[in-house]
mmCIF file of C-alpha atoms in Angstrom:
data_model
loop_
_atom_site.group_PDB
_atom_site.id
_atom_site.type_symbol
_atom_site.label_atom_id
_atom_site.label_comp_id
_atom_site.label_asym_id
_atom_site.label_seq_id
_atom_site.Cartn_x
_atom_site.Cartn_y
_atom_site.Cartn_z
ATOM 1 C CA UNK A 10 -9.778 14.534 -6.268
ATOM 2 C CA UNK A 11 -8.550 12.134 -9.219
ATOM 3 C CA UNK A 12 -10.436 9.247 -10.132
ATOM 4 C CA UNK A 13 -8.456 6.721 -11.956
ATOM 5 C CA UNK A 14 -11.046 4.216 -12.904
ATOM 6 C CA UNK A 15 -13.230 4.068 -15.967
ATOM 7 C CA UNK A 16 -16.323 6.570 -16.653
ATOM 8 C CA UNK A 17 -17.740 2.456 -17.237
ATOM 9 C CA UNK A 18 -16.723 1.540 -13.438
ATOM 10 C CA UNK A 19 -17.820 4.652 -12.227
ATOM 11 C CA UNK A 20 -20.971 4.528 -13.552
ATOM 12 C CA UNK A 21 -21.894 0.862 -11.974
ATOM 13 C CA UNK A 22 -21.495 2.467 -8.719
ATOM 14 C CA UNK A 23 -24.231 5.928 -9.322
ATOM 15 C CA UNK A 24 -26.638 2.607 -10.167
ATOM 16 C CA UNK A 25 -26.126 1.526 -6.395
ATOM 17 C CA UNK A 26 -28.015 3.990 -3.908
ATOM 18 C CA UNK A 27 -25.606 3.098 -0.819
ATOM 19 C CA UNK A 28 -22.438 1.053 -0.374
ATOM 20 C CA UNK A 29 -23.173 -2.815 0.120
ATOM 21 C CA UNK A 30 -23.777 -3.972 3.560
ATOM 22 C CA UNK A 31 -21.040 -6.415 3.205
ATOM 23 C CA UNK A 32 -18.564 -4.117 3.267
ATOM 24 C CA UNK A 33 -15.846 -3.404 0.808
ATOM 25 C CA UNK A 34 -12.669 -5.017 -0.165
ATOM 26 C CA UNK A 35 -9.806 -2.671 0.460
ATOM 27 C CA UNK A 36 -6.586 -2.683 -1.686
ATOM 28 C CA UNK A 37 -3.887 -0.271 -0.781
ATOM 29 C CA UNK A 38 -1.197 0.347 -3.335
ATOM 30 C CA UNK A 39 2.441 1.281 -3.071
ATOM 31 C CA UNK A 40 4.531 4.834 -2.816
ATOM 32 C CA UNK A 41 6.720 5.108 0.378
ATOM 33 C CA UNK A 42 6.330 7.661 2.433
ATOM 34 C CA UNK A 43 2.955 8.620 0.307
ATOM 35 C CA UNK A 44 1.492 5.780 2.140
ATOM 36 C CA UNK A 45 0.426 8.015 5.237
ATOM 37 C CA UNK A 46 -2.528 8.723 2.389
ATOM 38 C CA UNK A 47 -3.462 5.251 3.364
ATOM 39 C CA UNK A 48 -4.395 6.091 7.345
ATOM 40 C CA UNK A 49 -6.495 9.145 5.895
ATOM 41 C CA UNK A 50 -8.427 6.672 3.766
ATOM 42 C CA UNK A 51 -9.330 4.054 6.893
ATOM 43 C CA UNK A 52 -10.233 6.965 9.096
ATOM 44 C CA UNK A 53 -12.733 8.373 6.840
ATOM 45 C CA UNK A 54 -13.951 4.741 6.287
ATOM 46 C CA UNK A 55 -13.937 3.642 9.979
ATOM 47 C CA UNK A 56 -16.220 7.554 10.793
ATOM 48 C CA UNK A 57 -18.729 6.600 8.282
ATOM 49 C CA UNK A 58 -19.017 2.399 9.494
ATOM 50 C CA UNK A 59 -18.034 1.371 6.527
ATOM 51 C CA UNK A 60 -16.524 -2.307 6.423
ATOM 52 C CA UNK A 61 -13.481 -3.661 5.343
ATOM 53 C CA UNK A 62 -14.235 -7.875 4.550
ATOM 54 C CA UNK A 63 -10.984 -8.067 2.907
ATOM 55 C CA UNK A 64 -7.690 -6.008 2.809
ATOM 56 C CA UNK A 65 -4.518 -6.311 0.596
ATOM 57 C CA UNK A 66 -1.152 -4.265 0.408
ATOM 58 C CA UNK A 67 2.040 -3.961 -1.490
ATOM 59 C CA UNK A 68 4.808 -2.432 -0.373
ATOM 60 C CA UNK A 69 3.901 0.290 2.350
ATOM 61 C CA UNK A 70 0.390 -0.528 1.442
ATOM 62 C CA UNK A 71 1.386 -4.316 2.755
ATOM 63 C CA UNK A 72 2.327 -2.619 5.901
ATOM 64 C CA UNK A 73 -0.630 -0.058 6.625
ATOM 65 C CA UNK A 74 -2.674 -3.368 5.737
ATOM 66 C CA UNK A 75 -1.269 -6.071 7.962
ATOM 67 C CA UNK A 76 -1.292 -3.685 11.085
ATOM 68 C CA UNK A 77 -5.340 -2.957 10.021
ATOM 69 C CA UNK A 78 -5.793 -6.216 9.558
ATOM 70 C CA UNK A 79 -4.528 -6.941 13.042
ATOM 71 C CA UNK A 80 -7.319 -4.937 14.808
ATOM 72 C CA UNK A 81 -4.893 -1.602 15.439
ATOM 73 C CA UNK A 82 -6.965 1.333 14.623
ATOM 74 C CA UNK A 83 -5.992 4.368 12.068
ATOM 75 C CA UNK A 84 -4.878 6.071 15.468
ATOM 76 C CA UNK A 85 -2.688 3.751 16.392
ATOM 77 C CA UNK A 86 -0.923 2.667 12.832
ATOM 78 C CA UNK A 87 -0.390 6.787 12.532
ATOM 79 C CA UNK A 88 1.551 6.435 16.016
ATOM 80 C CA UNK A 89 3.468 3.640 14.172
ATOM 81 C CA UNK A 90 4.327 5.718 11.039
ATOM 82 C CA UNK A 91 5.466 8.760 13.528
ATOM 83 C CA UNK A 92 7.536 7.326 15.149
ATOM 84 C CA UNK A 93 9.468 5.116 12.696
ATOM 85 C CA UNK A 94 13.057 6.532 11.594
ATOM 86 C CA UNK A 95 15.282 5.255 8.664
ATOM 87 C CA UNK A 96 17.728 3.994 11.062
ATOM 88 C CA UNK A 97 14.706 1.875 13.238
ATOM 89 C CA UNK A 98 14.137 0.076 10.076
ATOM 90 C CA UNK A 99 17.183 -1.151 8.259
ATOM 91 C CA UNK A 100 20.921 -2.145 9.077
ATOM 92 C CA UNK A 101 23.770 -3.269 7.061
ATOM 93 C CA UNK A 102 24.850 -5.732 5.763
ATOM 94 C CA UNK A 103 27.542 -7.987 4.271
ATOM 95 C CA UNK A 104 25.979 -9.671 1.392
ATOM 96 C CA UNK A 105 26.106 -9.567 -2.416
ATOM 97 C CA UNK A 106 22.556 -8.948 -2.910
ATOM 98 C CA UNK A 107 22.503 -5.665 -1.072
ATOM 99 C CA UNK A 108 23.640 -3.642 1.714
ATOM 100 C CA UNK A 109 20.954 -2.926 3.378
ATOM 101 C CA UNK A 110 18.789 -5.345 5.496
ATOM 102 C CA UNK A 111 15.110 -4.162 6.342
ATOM 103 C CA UNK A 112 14.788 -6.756 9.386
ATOM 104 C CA UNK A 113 14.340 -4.575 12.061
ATOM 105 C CA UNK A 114 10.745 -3.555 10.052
ATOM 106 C CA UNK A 115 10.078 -7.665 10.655
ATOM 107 C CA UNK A 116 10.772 -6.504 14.367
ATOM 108 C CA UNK A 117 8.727 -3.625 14.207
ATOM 109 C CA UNK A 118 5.923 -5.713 12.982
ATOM 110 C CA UNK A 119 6.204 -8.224 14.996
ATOM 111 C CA UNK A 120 6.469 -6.013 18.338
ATOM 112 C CA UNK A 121 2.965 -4.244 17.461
ATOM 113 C CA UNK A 122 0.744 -7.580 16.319
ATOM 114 C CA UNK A 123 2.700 -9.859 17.511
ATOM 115 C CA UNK A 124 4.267 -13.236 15.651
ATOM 116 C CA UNK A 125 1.494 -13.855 13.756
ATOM 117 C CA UNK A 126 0.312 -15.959 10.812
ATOM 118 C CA UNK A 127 -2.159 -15.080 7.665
ATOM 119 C CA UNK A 128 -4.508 -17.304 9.576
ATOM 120 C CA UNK A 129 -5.165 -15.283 12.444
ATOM 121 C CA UNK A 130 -5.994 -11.741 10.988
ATOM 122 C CA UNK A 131 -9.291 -10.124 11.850
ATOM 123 C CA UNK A 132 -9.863 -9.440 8.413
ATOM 124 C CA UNK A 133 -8.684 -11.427 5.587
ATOM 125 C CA UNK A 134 -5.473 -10.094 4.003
ATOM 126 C CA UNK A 135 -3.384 -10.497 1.086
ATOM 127 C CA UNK A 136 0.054 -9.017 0.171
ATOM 128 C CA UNK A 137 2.143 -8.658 -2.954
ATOM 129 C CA UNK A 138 6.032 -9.013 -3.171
ATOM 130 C CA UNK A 139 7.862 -10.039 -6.503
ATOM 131 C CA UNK A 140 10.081 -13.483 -7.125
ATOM 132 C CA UNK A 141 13.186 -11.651 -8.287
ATOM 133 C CA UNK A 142 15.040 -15.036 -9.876
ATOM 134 C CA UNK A 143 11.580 -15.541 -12.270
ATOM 135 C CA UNK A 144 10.034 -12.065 -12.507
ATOM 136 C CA UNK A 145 6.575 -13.561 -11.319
ATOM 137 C CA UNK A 146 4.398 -11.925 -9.180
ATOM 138 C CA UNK A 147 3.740 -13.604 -5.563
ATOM 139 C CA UNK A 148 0.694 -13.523 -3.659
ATOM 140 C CA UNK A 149 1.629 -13.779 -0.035
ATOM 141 C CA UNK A 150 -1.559 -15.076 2.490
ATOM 142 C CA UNK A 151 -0.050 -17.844 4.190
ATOM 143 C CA UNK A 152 2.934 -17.818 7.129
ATOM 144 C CA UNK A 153 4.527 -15.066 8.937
ATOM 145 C CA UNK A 154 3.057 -11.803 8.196
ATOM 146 C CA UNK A 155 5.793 -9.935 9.643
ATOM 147 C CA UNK A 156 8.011 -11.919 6.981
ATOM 148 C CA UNK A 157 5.451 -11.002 3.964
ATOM 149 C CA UNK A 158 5.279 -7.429 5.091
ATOM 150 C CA UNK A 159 9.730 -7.491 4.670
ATOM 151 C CA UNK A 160 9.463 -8.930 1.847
ATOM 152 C CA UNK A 161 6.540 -6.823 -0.403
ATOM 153 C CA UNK A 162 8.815 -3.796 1.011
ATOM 154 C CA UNK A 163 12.372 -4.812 0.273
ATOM 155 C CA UNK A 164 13.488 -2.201 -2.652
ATOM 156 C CA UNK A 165 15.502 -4.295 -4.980
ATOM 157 C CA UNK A 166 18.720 -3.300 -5.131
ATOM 158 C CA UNK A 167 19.096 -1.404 -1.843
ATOM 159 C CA UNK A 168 17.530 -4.319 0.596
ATOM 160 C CA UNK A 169 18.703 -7.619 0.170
ATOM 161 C CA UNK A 170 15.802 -9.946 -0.776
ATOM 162 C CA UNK A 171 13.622 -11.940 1.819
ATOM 163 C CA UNK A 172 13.789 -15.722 1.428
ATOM 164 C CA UNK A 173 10.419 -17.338 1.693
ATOM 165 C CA UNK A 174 10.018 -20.740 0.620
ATOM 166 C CA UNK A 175 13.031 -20.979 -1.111
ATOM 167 C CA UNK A 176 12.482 -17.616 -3.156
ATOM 168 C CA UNK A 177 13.707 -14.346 -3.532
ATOM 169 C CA UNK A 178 11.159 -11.822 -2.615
ATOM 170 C CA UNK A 179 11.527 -8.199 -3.250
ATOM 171 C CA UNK A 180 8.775 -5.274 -3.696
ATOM 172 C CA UNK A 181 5.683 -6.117 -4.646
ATOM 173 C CA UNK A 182 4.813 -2.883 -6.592
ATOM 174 C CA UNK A 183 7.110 -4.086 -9.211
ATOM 175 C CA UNK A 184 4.519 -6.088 -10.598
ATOM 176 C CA UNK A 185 1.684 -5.231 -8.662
ATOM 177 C CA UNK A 186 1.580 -1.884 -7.254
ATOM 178 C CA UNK A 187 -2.214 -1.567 -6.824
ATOM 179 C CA UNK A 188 -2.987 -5.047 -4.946
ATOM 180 C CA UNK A 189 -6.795 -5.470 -7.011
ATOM 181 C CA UNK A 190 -5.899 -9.286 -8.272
ATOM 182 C CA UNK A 191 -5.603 -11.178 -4.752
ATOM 183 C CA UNK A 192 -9.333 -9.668 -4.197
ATOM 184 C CA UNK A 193 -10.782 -10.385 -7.754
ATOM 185 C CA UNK A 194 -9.324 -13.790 -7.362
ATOM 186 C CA UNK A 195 -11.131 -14.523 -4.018
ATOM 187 C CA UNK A 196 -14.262 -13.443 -5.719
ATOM 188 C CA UNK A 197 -14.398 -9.951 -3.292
ATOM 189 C CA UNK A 198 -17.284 -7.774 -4.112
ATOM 190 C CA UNK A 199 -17.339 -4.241 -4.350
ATOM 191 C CA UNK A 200 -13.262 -4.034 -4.862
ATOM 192 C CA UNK A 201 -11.944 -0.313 -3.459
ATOM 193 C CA UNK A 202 -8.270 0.383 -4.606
ATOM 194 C CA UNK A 203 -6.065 3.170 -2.725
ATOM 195 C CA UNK A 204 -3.652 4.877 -6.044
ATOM 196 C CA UNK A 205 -0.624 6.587 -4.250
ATOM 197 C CA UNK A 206 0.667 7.552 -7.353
ATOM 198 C CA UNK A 207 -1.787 8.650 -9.943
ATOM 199 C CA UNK A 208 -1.164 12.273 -9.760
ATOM 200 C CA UNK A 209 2.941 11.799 -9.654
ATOM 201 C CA UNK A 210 4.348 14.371 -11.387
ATOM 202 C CA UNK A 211 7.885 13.719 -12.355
ATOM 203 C CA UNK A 212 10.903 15.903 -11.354
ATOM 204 C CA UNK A 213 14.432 16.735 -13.385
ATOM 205 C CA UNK A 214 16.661 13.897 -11.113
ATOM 206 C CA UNK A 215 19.010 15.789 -8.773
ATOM 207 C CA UNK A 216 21.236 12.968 -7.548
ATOM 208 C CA UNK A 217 21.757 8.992 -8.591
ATOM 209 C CA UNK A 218 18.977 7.951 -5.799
ATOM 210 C CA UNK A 219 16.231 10.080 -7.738
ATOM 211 C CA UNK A 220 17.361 8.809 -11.232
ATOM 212 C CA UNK A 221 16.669 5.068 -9.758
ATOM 213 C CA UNK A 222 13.492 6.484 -8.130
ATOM 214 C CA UNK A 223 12.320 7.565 -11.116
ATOM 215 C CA UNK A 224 13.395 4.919 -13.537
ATOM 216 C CA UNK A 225 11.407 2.394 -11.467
ATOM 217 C CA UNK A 226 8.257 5.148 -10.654
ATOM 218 C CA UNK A 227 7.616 5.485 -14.676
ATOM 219 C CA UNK A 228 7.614 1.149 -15.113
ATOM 220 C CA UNK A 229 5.473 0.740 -11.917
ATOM 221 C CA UNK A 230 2.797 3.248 -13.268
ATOM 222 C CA UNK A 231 2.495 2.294 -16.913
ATOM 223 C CA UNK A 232 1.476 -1.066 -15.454
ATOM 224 C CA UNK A 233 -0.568 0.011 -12.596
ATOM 225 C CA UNK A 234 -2.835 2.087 -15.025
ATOM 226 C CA UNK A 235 -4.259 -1.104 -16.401
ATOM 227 C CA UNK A 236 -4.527 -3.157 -13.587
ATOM 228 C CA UNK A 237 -6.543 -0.938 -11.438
ATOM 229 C CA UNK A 238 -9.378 -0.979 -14.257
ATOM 230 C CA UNK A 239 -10.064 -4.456 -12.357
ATOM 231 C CA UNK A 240 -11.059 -2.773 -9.598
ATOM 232 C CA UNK A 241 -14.877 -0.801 -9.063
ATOM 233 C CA UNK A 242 -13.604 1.855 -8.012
ATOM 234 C CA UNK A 243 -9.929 3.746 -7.396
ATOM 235 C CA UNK A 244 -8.798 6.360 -4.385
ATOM 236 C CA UNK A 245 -6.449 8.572 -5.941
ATOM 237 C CA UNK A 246 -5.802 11.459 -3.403
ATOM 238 C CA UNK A 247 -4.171 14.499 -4.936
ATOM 239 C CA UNK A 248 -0.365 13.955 -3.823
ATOM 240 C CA UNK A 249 1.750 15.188 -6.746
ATOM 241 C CA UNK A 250 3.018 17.351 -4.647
ATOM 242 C CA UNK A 251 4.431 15.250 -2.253
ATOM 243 C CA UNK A 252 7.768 13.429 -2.167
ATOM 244 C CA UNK A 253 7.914 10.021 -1.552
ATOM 245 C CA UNK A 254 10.739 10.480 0.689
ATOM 246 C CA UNK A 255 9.915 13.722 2.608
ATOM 247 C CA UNK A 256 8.776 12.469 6.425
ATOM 248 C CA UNK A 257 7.946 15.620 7.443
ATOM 249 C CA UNK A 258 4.491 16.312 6.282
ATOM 250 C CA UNK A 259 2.917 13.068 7.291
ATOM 251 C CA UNK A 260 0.197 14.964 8.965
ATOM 252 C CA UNK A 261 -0.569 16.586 5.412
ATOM 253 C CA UNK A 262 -0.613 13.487 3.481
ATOM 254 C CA UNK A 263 -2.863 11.815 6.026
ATOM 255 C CA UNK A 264 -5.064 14.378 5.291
ATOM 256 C CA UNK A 265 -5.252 14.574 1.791
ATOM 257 C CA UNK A 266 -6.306 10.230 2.113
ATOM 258 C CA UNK A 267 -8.810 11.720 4.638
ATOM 259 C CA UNK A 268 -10.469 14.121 2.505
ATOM 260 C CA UNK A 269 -10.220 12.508 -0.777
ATOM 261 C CA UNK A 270 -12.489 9.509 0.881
ATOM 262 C CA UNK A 271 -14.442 11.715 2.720
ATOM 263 C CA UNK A 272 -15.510 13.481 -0.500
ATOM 264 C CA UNK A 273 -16.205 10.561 -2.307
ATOM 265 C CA UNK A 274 -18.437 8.610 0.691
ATOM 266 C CA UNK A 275 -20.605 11.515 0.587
ATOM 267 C CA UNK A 276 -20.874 11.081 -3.277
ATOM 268 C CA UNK A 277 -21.731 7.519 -3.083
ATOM 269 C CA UNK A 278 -24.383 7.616 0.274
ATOM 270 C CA UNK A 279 -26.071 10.906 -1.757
#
């Protein structure tokens, strides 16, 4: 197992004998199909009772999140993940901003938790999408989830953007790929991030999908190497040998999240 954080960070948490009673704040960071990590990490947290007070995603991290959030169990969001296809997800579309739409994901969303606000999560939870006409990063906690969830997924350039108040919203791990900032700035304690991406190891492009797929993997983690130092402690589950659009070792990545939690719980109850 990788850990991405500070020897510093690291060291604050050996001081602590157990994990605080208060639970943890959760953020769970961006990488596609990687993102079956994620259901790995809440199973080994929900086994060992370990709480979740607050939860934020980008990207598929803003989906794994909102459906936790929700109340649906790692069981259940796994069933989710299984059974989504490419085609369940997206449609095209006539528009100048892309030609894909990823509306049918709203649907998805919406179908499973229902039409459901910020305001009415079980757990508090936070998601990340960009403002593509300013470049600013957008902290989405308020409105439709199913809405915020489209948008902090949309890849720029494929999807055509999601329109919330009156702004163009694409993925969120453009600017934030490891959600730690909308838990610092709610003053969370004890802030947990979930790294998809900090073992990626780079492959020779072998069409003009994997050449954009890698142009925007190298920006997303130069930045997301600083911005997780925010956080007490980072997840990074050995997955550079997955690919990020390979569905058919789910199972496998779930249980890489799994065990890289597992190992460290043990660490930090010992």
């Amino acid at each position: 197992m990788n850990f991405s954080g500070t020897w510093e960070n690291l060291s604050k948490l050996w001081e602590k004998t157990q994990l605080p009673e208060e639970g943890i704040s959760l953020a769970l960071g961006g990488g596609a199909v990687l993102g079956a990590a994620h259901i790995g990490v809440l199973k080994a947290l929900d086994e060992n009772n370990i709480k979740i007070s607050a939860i934020s995603g980008t990207s598929i991290g803003a989906l794994i999140a909102s459906l936790y959030a929700f109340g649906k169990k790692p069981s259940q969001i796994e069933e989710f993940i299984a059974e989504l296809e490419w085609l369940d997800v997206t449609g095209f579309t006539l528009s100048k901003y892309g030609i894909l739409s990823n509306e049918e994901l709203g649907k998805h969303v919406t179908k499973h938790i229902g039409a459901v606000d910020f305001s009415e999560a079980d757990i508090p939870l936070s998601l990340i999408a960009t403002d593509i006409s300013e470049g600013k990063k957008i902290i989405l906690n308020t409105g439709r989830v199913s809405q915020a969830v489209m948008a902090s997924t949309c890849i720029p350039g494929i999807f055509v953007p999601v329109e919330i108040d009156d702004r163009l919203l694409v993925d969120g791990g453009l600017v934030e790929n490891v959600p730690v900032s909308p838990l610092s700035d709610s003053g969370c304690n004890f802030i947990v991030g979930v790294d998809l991406n900090a073992g990626h190891q780079y492959q020779r492009p072998k069409d003009i999908i994997d050449v954009f797929v890698n142009a925007i993997d190298i920006a997303i983690d130069n930045v997301t190497r600083s911005q997780t130092t925010e956080a007490d402690l980072v997840i990074a589950p050995e997955l550079g040998s997955y690919s990020r659009r390979d569905t058919s070792r789910i199972t496998e990545l779930i249980n890489e999240g799994y065990e890289g939690a597992c190992k460290l719980i043990v660490k930090l109850k010992s």
